[in-house]
């Protein structure tokens, strides 16, 4: 009954299809009657592999045919019609694909080619299409190397593989993995992704220590051999980028060898992920826990409707194929065909599609006349397709779109997260945070709950071989001893205790064994560089000991963070400090500071005298008295014992600032002198390395370390360097006088000073070095874990206990200084700013005083026109100004009593005056005194008779009384005295 029903349905569908076809023909006939031209047929070739086991070629071809049919069903009035001609590329055969393309171009004269399947085939077809001006539109060739060809006739309607590597890097950042091994097929498809994959992983601090390339024709045994090699490595994260026919065999073999167990991580690219639904269930059982990325297909109604239509058509066209699946490449083929049909219509409006034969006959193909127009039309085509917005960039590539992160669980893959590309101009690594916040629960291989750490130490019955140096001295750091009876080797020391404490803090077990770097007789087998080189050569898994981190070594191995102090410094003997003598009080200050301080005392005294001379009685009198008072005042500021009264505000400002400077200098001197007398007991014999070079002295260094190279770079010749290998040897060289200084690393110097602190001293400066670190091979995943563990140990109490055990237990002088005891004199460079402030204040006060004084007595320098009859010279006027400066300023309040006592009435002297009242100053002389009135000099004898009436501001000369002398006065009109002088 069921077969009969199926036949009836089939006839019914055939009848409906016939009706639709008749309607289409009628529409075309009808349109032909209304249009002057019929639709132009445009040949388009399709190259796909029809022999694929997953029937992908048939699936993609059916999508292309549906796109043509549905496009013209939606656009019946278009003047062009795409006609599809398909060719089989036959099992990814590059030559066959090229031959098919040549046949399509030469014999069918196709105007464009859709396909081919693989990147390797596309690499051959692109030059052919460029020669014939035939656009190659690929919907499945994803290799980034194709974009580098730069052909204007190659268009990629699928995502470039360089986009999905950012999604892979985002997964790494989300889980914190630091290493990955890419497993890729050794052809254009596999090789093209590697550069961009490595770059994206480095952007999230992940490295690629090894690359596993598998031949496309590799057998199962060859695949197994490569997998066994990967098992011996530490990395447990693998990124698989292979073809769909190689991928299933790879995972089945990985399951057999035990690499799909707990601790392993497998990530597949979209070249495999999109084909997961077509894999056999046995293959999917071998891929449990695998993560994959694939383009995100929006589940719109258009996609759902198309999937239903395609399934019906494919079952009708290929009833013998029962398990075909539509994937994202089929949707891309549909959109690419739709875009090509739109571009054909745009280009066909300009000219008909035809070929121009090659007249040179150099090539067996012609050139498409409309190829350039068609290529330009493709770049300008945009529409809403099944995948969303379709638009090609200027280089013929699609814009980046979102990716899904899926996890294989059971017989299907489920989405656990999404990755979206960053905004334009934004760093791609920033988008990784989106995955970290959106990833769901992941089922991991062998252990559904625990996130693999990404690496393991491959045991295989062996422990981690850790090399240790063998040396006769400084056994506190590394000590290797062998029991002569049991022949058992014991390794102890400061470095060993630190390493063992670090290993205990790791979140996982790390079995190891120490391997002394020694000859059969127990002696050292070489230098530290030779020991580090054993890790580079693969003879040792790590090195633990007093190994200094230097740049040259880091080129070959990786170091952990340092666990000791860093640097190289100089050690010299010390002798009793003989600096204490009768002149020790001069040593706290340098000579330039002494001289500068003394000169400033003189300068401040002079400034105070200038500002106070006219207004203060304390700064008047005989010149010797004035000089002594000024100096006494200036130097008494050291003890703040000055007794002179300061009248001017300018003087007070200067003295306040100067007292502050003196206070700081005195306090600094006191502290330095006290330290010189009480604290500093010892002094080094040498304080400067340049002194050693200048005198050609012998210096020591520890044998086997890198310090000898540092000394050579500093300028020390080889014949001036003497080595030692123990503290005893170090001490012996100094006692024998063979060296005057030694250079060593700070950890060794601390050990020496702990035992010989009263005999030696470390002298600054310290030359940069990075301290001791543990050595591992380049790219070892143990380095970040052990570095973090070192931080935990060094910040805790265990590090202090280890140092006390090996370095500090013999320290009898814990307060020994590591800096030279001398050379700490106070210099001018520490106080120049204070002197500058005091000097500026003093000079400013002098300037202000000078300007005010000159302005007040400006008539002495620049007399009025009425006074120019005397015609005094300029230097005479300057001399009068200085004489005026030497007089008291009777206007000032300090001379108020003197001014009032000396005023007399001019009427008592019977002097004829004008109606204005003038005051004069008289001086009484005893009878018989030899002193006489001083008469001011006059420029001409006739000055007395020029006027009998005194003028305001004029100096008058009057006849003296027998017992008195009359002084001239300078007065105002109302009789107020400005100044007076005894004549």
CSV table of N, CA and C in Angstrom, one decimal, residues 569-713:
chain,number,residue,atom,x,y,z
A,569,UNK,N,79.2,43.0,42.5
A,569,UNK,CA,79.8,44.2,43.2
A,569,UNK,C,81.3,43.9,43.5
A,570,UNK,N,81.9,44.9,44.1
A,570,UNK,CA,83.3,44.8,44.4
A,570,UNK,C,83.5,44.6,45.9
A,571,UNK,N,84.5,43.7,46.3
A,571,UNK,CA,84.8,43.5,47.7
A,571,UNK,C,86.2,43.9,47.9
A,572,UNK,N,86.5,44.6,49.0
A,572,UNK,CA,87.9,45.0,49.3
A,572,UNK,C,88.1,44.9,50.8
A,573,UNK,N,89.4,44.7,51.2
A,573,UNK,CA,89.6,44.7,52.7
A,573,UNK,C,89.4,46.0,53.3
A,574,UNK,N,89.2,46.0,54.6
A,574,UNK,CA,89.0,47.2,55.4
A,574,UNK,C,90.2,47.4,56.3
A,575,UNK,N,90.4,48.7,56.7
A,575,UNK,CA,91.4,49.0,57.7
A,575,UNK,C,90.8,50.0,58.7
A,576,UNK,N,91.4,50.2,59.9
A,576,UNK,CA,90.9,51.1,60.9
A,576,UNK,C,90.9,52.5,60.3
A,577,UNK,N,89.9,53.2,60.6
A,577,UNK,CA,89.7,54.6,60.1
A,577,UNK,C,90.7,55.5,60.8
A,578,UNK,N,91.6,56.1,60.0
A,578,UNK,CA,92.6,57.0,60.6
A,578,UNK,C,92.2,58.4,60.3
A,579,UNK,N,91.0,58.7,60.1
A,579,UNK,CA,90.6,60.1,59.8
A,579,UNK,C,90.4,61.0,61.0
A,580,UNK,N,90.5,60.5,62.2
A,580,UNK,CA,90.2,61.2,63.4
A,580,UNK,C,91.5,61.8,63.9
A,581,UNK,N,91.7,63.2,63.7
A,581,UNK,CA,92.8,63.9,64.2
A,581,UNK,C,92.4,65.3,64.6
A,582,UNK,N,93.4,66.2,64.8
A,582,UNK,CA,93.1,67.5,65.3
A,582,UNK,C,92.3,68.3,64.3
A,583,UNK,N,92.4,68.0,63.0
A,583,UNK,CA,91.6,68.7,62.0
A,583,UNK,C,90.4,68.0,61.5
A,584,UNK,N,89.9,67.1,62.3
A,584,UNK,CA,88.8,66.3,61.9
A,584,UNK,C,87.5,67.2,61.8
A,585,UNK,N,87.5,68.3,62.5
A,585,UNK,CA,86.3,69.1,62.5
A,585,UNK,C,86.1,69.7,61.1
A,586,UNK,N,87.1,69.8,60.2
A,586,UNK,CA,86.9,70.3,58.9
A,586,UNK,C,86.3,69.3,57.9
A,587,UNK,N,86.4,68.0,58.2
A,587,UNK,CA,86.0,67.0,57.2
A,587,UNK,C,84.5,66.9,56.9
A,588,UNK,N,83.6,67.2,57.8
A,588,UNK,CA,82.2,67.1,57.5
A,588,UNK,C,81.8,67.9,56.3
A,589,UNK,N,82.5,69.0,56.0
A,589,UNK,CA,82.1,69.9,54.8
A,589,UNK,C,83.2,69.9,53.8
A,590,UNK,N,82.9,70.0,52.6
A,590,UNK,CA,83.9,70.1,51.5
A,590,UNK,C,84.4,71.5,51.5
A,591,UNK,N,85.6,71.6,50.8
A,591,UNK,CA,86.2,73.0,50.8
A,591,UNK,C,85.4,74.0,50.1
A,592,UNK,N,84.7,73.6,49.1
A,592,UNK,CA,83.9,74.6,48.4
A,592,UNK,C,82.7,75.1,49.2
A,593,UNK,N,82.2,74.2,50.1
A,593,UNK,CA,81.1,74.6,51.0
A,593,UNK,C,81.6,75.5,52.1
A,594,UNK,N,82.8,75.2,52.6
A,594,UNK,CA,83.4,76.1,53.6
A,594,UNK,C,83.6,77.5,53.0
A,595,UNK,N,84.2,77.6,51.8
A,595,UNK,CA,84.5,78.9,51.2
A,595,UNK,C,83.2,79.6,50.9
A,596,UNK,N,82.2,78.9,50.3
A,596,UNK,CA,81.0,79.6,50.0
A,596,UNK,C,80.3,80.1,51.3
A,597,UNK,N,80.3,79.4,52.3
A,597,UNK,CA,79.7,79.8,53.6
A,597,UNK,C,80.4,81.0,54.1
A,598,UNK,N,81.7,81.0,54.1
A,598,UNK,CA,82.5,82.2,54.6
A,598,UNK,C,82.2,83.5,53.8
A,599,UNK,N,82.2,83.3,52.5
A,599,UNK,CA,81.9,84.5,51.6
A,599,UNK,C,80.5,85.0,51.8
A,600,UNK,N,79.5,84.1,52.1
A,600,UNK,CA,78.2,84.6,52.3
A,600,UNK,C,78.0,85.3,53.7
A,601,UNK,N,78.8,84.8,54.7
A,601,UNK,CA,78.8,85.6,55.9
A,601,UNK,C,79.3,87.0,55.7
A,602,UNK,N,80.3,87.2,54.9
A,602,UNK,CA,80.8,88.6,54.6
A,602,UNK,C,79.8,89.4,53.8
A,603,UNK,N,79.2,88.7,52.8
A,603,UNK,CA,78.2,89.4,52.0
A,603,UNK,C,76.9,89.8,52.8
A,604,UNK,N,76.4,88.9,53.7
A,604,UNK,CA,75.3,89.2,54.5
A,604,UNK,C,75.6,90.4,55.4
A,605,UNK,N,76.8,90.4,56.0
A,605,UNK,CA,77.2,91.5,56.9
A,605,UNK,C,77.2,92.8,56.2
A,606,UNK,N,77.7,92.8,54.9
A,606,UNK,CA,77.8,94.0,54.1
A,606,UNK,C,76.3,94.5,53.8
A,607,UNK,N,75.5,93.6,53.5
A,607,UNK,CA,74.1,93.9,53.1
A,607,UNK,C,73.4,94.5,54.4
A,608,UNK,N,73.6,93.9,55.5
A,608,UNK,CA,73.0,94.5,56.7
A,608,UNK,C,73.5,95.9,57.1
A,609,UNK,N,74.8,96.1,56.9
A,609,UNK,CA,75.4,97.4,57.1
A,609,UNK,C,74.8,98.5,56.2
A,610,UNK,N,74.7,98.1,54.9
A,610,UNK,CA,74.1,99.1,53.9
A,610,UNK,C,72.7,99.4,54.3
A,611,UNK,N,71.9,98.5,54.7
A,611,UNK,CA,70.5,98.7,55.0
A,611,UNK,C,70.3,99.4,56.3
A,612,UNK,N,71.2,99.3,57.3
A,612,UNK,CA,71.0,99.8,58.6
A,612,UNK,C,71.9,101.0,58.9
A,613,UNK,N,72.8,101.4,58.1
A,613,UNK,CA,73.8,102.5,58.4
A,613,UNK,C,73.1,103.8,58.6
A,614,UNK,N,72.2,104.2,57.9
A,614,UNK,CA,71.6,105.5,58.0
A,614,UNK,C,70.5,105.6,59.0
A,615,UNK,N,70.0,104.5,59.5
A,615,UNK,CA,68.8,104.5,60.4
A,615,UNK,C,69.0,103.9,61.7
A,616,UNK,N,70.2,103.2,61.9
A,616,UNK,CA,70.4,102.5,63.2
A,616,UNK,C,71.7,103.1,63.8
A,617,UNK,N,71.6,103.4,65.1
A,617,UNK,CA,72.8,103.9,65.9
A,617,UNK,C,73.8,102.8,66.0
A,618,UNK,N,73.4,101.5,66.0
A,618,UNK,CA,74.3,100.4,66.2
A,618,UNK,C,75.3,100.3,65.1
A,619,UNK,N,75.0,100.8,63.9
A,619,UNK,CA,75.8,100.6,62.7
A,619,UNK,C,76.4,102.0,62.3
A,620,UNK,N,76.6,102.9,63.3
A,620,UNK,CA,77.3,104.2,63.0
A,620,UNK,C,78.5,104.3,63.9
A,621,UNK,N,79.3,105.3,63.6
A,621,UNK,CA,80.5,105.5,64.4
A,621,UNK,C,81.7,105.5,63.5
A,622,UNK,N,82.9,105.3,64.0
A,622,UNK,CA,84.1,105.2,63.2
A,622,UNK,C,84.0,104.0,62.3
A,623,UNK,N,84.8,104.1,61.1
A,623,UNK,CA,84.7,103.0,60.2
A,623,UNK,C,85.1,101.6,60.8
A,624,UNK,N,86.1,101.6,61.6
A,624,UNK,CA,86.5,100.3,62.2
A,624,UNK,C,85.4,99.8,63.1
A,625,UNK,N,84.7,100.6,63.8
A,625,UNK,CA,83.6,100.2,64.6
A,625,UNK,C,82.5,99.6,63.7
A,626,UNK,N,82.2,100.3,62.6
A,626,UNK,CA,81.1,99.8,61.7
A,626,UNK,C,81.5,98.5,61.1
A,627,UNK,N,82.7,98.3,60.7
A,627,UNK,CA,83.1,97.0,60.1
A,627,UNK,C,83.1,95.9,61.1
A,628,UNK,N,83.5,96.2,62.3
A,628,UNK,CA,83.5,95.1,63.3
A,628,UNK,C,82.1,94.8,63.7
A,629,UNK,N,81.2,95.8,63.7
A,629,UNK,CA,79.8,95.5,64.1
A,629,UNK,C,79.2,94.6,63.0
A,630,UNK,N,79.4,95.0,61.8
A,630,UNK,CA,78.8,94.2,60.7
A,630,UNK,C,79.3,92.8,60.7
A,631,UNK,N,80.6,92.6,60.8
A,631,UNK,CA,81.1,91.2,60.8
A,631,UNK,C,80.6,90.4,62.0
A,632,UNK,N,80.6,91.1,63.2
A,632,UNK,CA,80.1,90.5,64.4
A,632,UNK,C,78.7,90.0,64.2
A,633,UNK,N,77.9,90.9,63.7
A,633,UNK,CA,76.5,90.6,63.5
A,633,UNK,C,76.3,89.4,62.6
A,634,UNK,N,77.0,89.4,61.5
A,634,UNK,CA,76.9,88.3,60.5
A,634,UNK,C,77.3,86.9,61.1
A,635,UNK,N,78.5,86.9,61.7
A,635,UNK,CA,79.0,85.6,62.2
A,635,UNK,C,78.3,85.2,63.5
A,636,UNK,N,77.7,86.1,64.2
A,636,UNK,CA,76.9,85.8,65.4
A,636,UNK,C,75.6,85.0,65.1
A,637,UNK,N,75.2,85.1,63.8
A,637,UNK,CA,74.0,84.3,63.5
A,637,UNK,C,74.2,82.8,63.6
A,638,UNK,N,75.5,82.4,63.6
A,638,UNK,CA,75.7,80.9,63.8
A,638,UNK,C,75.2,80.5,65.2
A,639,UNK,N,75.4,81.4,66.2
A,639,UNK,CA,74.9,81.0,67.5
A,639,UNK,C,73.6,81.7,67.9
A,640,UNK,N,73.1,82.5,66.9
A,640,UNK,CA,71.8,83.3,67.1
A,640,UNK,C,72.0,84.2,68.3
A,641,UNK,N,73.2,84.8,68.4
A,641,UNK,CA,73.5,85.7,69.6
A,641,UNK,C,73.7,87.1,69.2
A,642,UNK,N,73.2,87.5,68.1
A,642,UNK,CA,73.3,88.9,67.7
A,642,UNK,C,72.5,89.8,68.6
A,643,UNK,N,73.1,91.0,69.0
A,643,UNK,CA,72.4,91.9,69.9
A,643,UNK,C,72.0,93.2,69.3
A,644,UNK,N,72.5,93.5,68.1
A,644,UNK,CA,72.2,94.8,67.4
A,644,UNK,C,70.7,94.8,67.1
A,645,UNK,N,70.1,95.9,67.2
A,645,UNK,CA,68.7,96.1,66.8
A,645,UNK,C,68.6,96.4,65.3
A,646,UNK,N,67.8,95.6,64.7
A,646,UNK,CA,67.5,95.8,63.2
A,646,UNK,C,66.3,96.7,63.1
A,647,UNK,N,66.4,97.8,62.3
A,647,UNK,CA,65.3,98.7,62.2
A,647,UNK,C,64.6,98.5,60.9
A,648,UNK,N,65.3,98.3,59.8
A,648,UNK,CA,64.7,98.2,58.5
A,648,UNK,C,64.0,96.8,58.3
A,649,UNK,N,62.8,96.9,57.7
A,649,UNK,CA,62.1,95.6,57.4
A,649,UNK,C,62.8,94.8,56.3
A,650,UNK,N,63.5,95.5,55.4
A,650,UNK,CA,64.3,94.8,54.4
A,650,UNK,C,65.4,94.0,55.1
A,651,UNK,N,66.0,94.6,56.1
A,651,UNK,CA,67.1,93.9,56.8
A,651,UNK,C,66.5,92.7,57.6
A,652,UNK,N,65.4,92.8,58.2
A,652,UNK,CA,64.8,91.7,58.9
A,652,UNK,C,64.5,90.5,58.0
A,653,UNK,N,64.0,90.9,56.8
A,653,UNK,CA,63.7,89.8,55.9
A,653,UNK,C,64.9,89.0,55.5
A,654,UNK,N,66.0,89.8,55.1
A,654,UNK,CA,67.2,89.1,54.7
A,654,UNK,C,67.8,88.3,55.9
A,655,UNK,N,67.8,88.8,57.1
A,655,UNK,CA,68.4,88.1,58.2
A,655,UNK,C,67.5,86.8,58.6
A,656,UNK,N,66.2,86.9,58.4
A,656,UNK,CA,65.4,85.7,58.7
A,656,UNK,C,65.7,84.6,57.8
A,657,UNK,N,65.9,84.9,56.5
A,657,UNK,CA,66.2,83.9,55.5
A,657,UNK,C,67.6,83.3,55.7
A,658,UNK,N,68.5,84.2,56.1
A,658,UNK,CA,69.9,83.8,56.3
A,658,UNK,C,70.0,82.9,57.6
A,659,UNK,N,69.3,83.2,58.6
A,659,UNK,CA,69.3,82.4,59.8
A,659,UNK,C,68.7,81.0,59.5
A,660,UNK,N,67.7,80.9,58.6
A,660,UNK,CA,67.2,79.6,58.2
A,660,UNK,C,68.3,78.8,57.5
A,661,UNK,N,69.1,79.5,56.6
A,661,UNK,CA,70.2,78.8,55.9
A,661,UNK,C,71.2,78.3,56.9
A,662,UNK,N,71.6,79.2,57.8
A,662,UNK,CA,72.6,78.9,58.8
A,662,UNK,C,72.2,77.7,59.7
A,663,UNK,N,70.9,77.7,60.1
A,663,UNK,CA,70.4,76.6,60.9
A,663,UNK,C,70.5,75.3,60.2
A,664,UNK,N,70.2,75.2,59.0
A,664,UNK,CA,70.3,73.9,58.2
A,664,UNK,C,71.7,73.5,58.1
A,665,UNK,N,72.6,74.4,57.8
A,665,UNK,CA,74.0,74.0,57.7
A,665,UNK,C,74.6,73.6,59.0
A,666,UNK,N,74.3,74.2,60.1
A,666,UNK,CA,74.8,73.8,61.4
A,666,UNK,C,74.3,72.5,61.8
A,667,UNK,N,73.0,72.2,61.6
A,667,UNK,CA,72.4,70.9,62.0
A,667,UNK,C,73.1,69.8,61.1
A,668,UNK,N,73.2,70.0,59.8
A,668,UNK,CA,73.9,69.0,59.0
A,668,UNK,C,75.3,68.8,59.4
A,669,UNK,N,76.0,69.9,59.7
A,669,UNK,CA,77.4,69.7,60.1
A,669,UNK,C,77.5,68.9,61.4
A,670,UNK,N,76.6,69.2,62.3
A,670,UNK,CA,76.6,68.5,63.6
A,670,UNK,C,76.4,67.0,63.4
A,671,UNK,N,75.4,66.7,62.6
A,671,UNK,CA,75.1,65.2,62.4
A,671,UNK,C,76.2,64.5,61.7
A,672,UNK,N,76.8,65.2,60.7
A,672,UNK,CA,77.9,64.5,60.0
A,672,UNK,C,79.2,64.4,60.8
A,673,UNK,N,79.5,65.4,61.6
A,673,UNK,CA,80.6,65.3,62.5
A,673,UNK,C,80.4,64.3,63.6
A,674,UNK,N,79.2,64.2,64.1
A,674,UNK,CA,78.9,63.2,65.1
A,674,UNK,C,79.1,61.8,64.6
A,675,UNK,N,78.6,61.6,63.4
A,675,UNK,CA,78.8,60.3,62.7
A,675,UNK,C,80.2,59.9,62.4
A,676,UNK,N,81.0,61.0,62.1
A,676,UNK,CA,82.4,60.8,61.8
A,676,UNK,C,83.2,60.3,63.1
A,677,UNK,N,82.8,60.9,64.2
A,677,UNK,CA,83.5,60.6,65.4
A,677,UNK,C,83.1,59.3,66.1
A,678,UNK,N,81.8,58.9,65.9
A,678,UNK,CA,81.2,57.8,66.7
A,678,UNK,C,80.9,56.6,66.0
A,679,UNK,N,80.4,56.7,64.7
A,679,UNK,CA,79.9,55.5,64.0
A,679,UNK,C,80.9,54.8,63.1
A,680,UNK,N,81.6,55.6,62.3
A,680,UNK,CA,82.4,55.0,61.3
A,680,UNK,C,83.7,54.6,61.9
A,681,UNK,N,84.0,53.2,61.9
A,681,UNK,CA,85.1,52.7,62.6
A,681,UNK,C,86.2,52.2,61.6
A,682,UNK,N,85.7,51.7,60.4
A,682,UNK,CA,86.5,51.1,59.4
A,682,UNK,C,86.4,51.8,58.1
A,683,UNK,N,87.4,51.7,57.3
A,683,UNK,CA,87.3,52.3,55.9
A,683,UNK,C,87.9,51.3,54.9
A,684,UNK,N,87.4,51.3,53.7
A,684,UNK,CA,88.0,50.3,52.7
A,684,UNK,C,89.3,50.8,52.2
A,685,UNK,N,90.1,49.9,51.7
A,685,UNK,CA,91.4,50.2,51.1
A,685,UNK,C,91.2,50.8,49.7
A,686,UNK,N,90.1,50.5,49.0
A,686,UNK,CA,89.9,51.0,47.6
A,686,UNK,C,88.4,51.3,47.6
A,687,UNK,N,88.1,52.4,47.0
A,687,UNK,CA,86.7,52.9,46.9
A,687,UNK,C,86.2,53.1,45.4
A,688,UNK,N,87.1,53.0,44.5
A,688,UNK,CA,86.8,53.4,43.1
A,688,UNK,C,87.4,52.4,42.1
A,689,UNK,N,86.6,51.8,41.3
A,689,UNK,CA,87.1,50.8,40.3
A,689,UNK,C,88.0,51.5,39.3
A,690,UNK,N,87.8,52.8,38.9
A,690,UNK,CA,88.7,53.4,38.0
A,690,UNK,C,90.1,53.6,38.6
A,691,UNK,N,90.2,53.6,39.9
A,691,UNK,CA,91.5,53.6,40.5
A,691,UNK,C,92.3,52.3,40.3
A,692,UNK,N,91.6,51.2,40.3
A,692,UNK,CA,92.2,49.9,40.0
A,692,UNK,C,92.7,49.9,38.6
A,693,UNK,N,91.9,50.4,37.6
A,693,UNK,CA,92.3,50.3,36.2
A,693,UNK,C,93.5,51.3,36.0
A,694,UNK,N,93.4,52.4,36.6
A,694,UNK,CA,94.5,53.4,36.4
A,694,UNK,C,95.9,52.9,36.9
A,695,UNK,N,95.8,52.2,38.1
A,695,UNK,CA,97.1,51.7,38.6
A,695,UNK,C,97.4,50.3,38.1
A,696,UNK,N,96.6,49.7,37.4
A,696,UNK,CA,96.9,48.3,36.9
A,696,UNK,C,96.9,47.3,38.0
A,697,UNK,N,96.0,47.4,38.9
A,697,UNK,CA,96.0,46.5,40.1
A,697,UNK,C,95.5,45.1,39.7
A,698,UNK,N,95.8,44.1,40.4
A,698,UNK,CA,95.3,42.7,40.3
A,698,UNK,C,94.0,42.6,41.0
A,699,UNK,N,93.0,42.0,40.4
A,699,UNK,CA,91.7,41.8,41.0
A,699,UNK,C,91.3,40.3,40.9
A,700,UNK,N,90.4,39.8,41.8
A,700,UNK,CA,90.0,38.5,41.8
A,700,UNK,C,88.6,38.3,41.3
A,701,UNK,N,88.3,37.0,40.9
A,701,UNK,CA,86.9,36.7,40.5
A,701,UNK,C,86.7,35.2,40.8
A,702,UNK,N,85.5,34.8,40.9
A,702,UNK,CA,85.2,33.4,41.2
A,702,UNK,C,85.3,32.5,39.9
A,703,UNK,N,86.0,31.4,40.0
A,703,UNK,CA,86.3,30.6,38.9
A,703,UNK,C,85.0,30.0,38.4
A,704,UNK,N,84.8,30.0,37.1
A,704,UNK,CA,83.6,29.3,36.4
A,704,UNK,C,82.4,30.2,36.2
A,705,UNK,N,82.4,31.4,36.7
A,705,UNK,CA,81.3,32.3,36.6
A,705,UNK,C,81.5,33.2,35.4
A,706,UNK,N,80.4,34.0,35.1
A,706,UNK,CA,80.4,34.9,34.0
A,706,UNK,C,81.1,36.2,34.3
A,707,UNK,N,81.5,36.4,35.6
A,707,UNK,CA,82.1,37.7,36.0
A,707,UNK,C,83.4,38.0,35.3
A,708,UNK,N,84.1,37.0,34.8
A,708,UNK,CA,85.3,37.3,34.1
A,708,UNK,C,85.0,38.0,32.8
A,709,UNK,N,83.9,37.6,32.1
A,709,UNK,CA,83.6,38.4,30.9
A,709,UNK,C,83.2,39.8,31.2
A,710,UNK,N,82.5,40.0,32.4
A,710,UNK,CA,82.1,41.4,32.8
A,710,UNK,C,83.4,42.2,33.1
A,711,UNK,N,84.4,41.6,33.7
A,711,UNK,CA,85.6,42.4,34.0
A,711,UNK,C,86.3,42.7,32.7
A,712,UNK,N,86.4,41.8,31.8
A,712,UNK,CA,87.0,42.1,30.5
A,712,UNK,C,86.3,43.3,29.8
A,713,UNK,N,85.0,43.3,29.9
A,713,UNK,CA,84.3,44.4,29.2
A,713,UNK,C,84.5,45.7,30.0
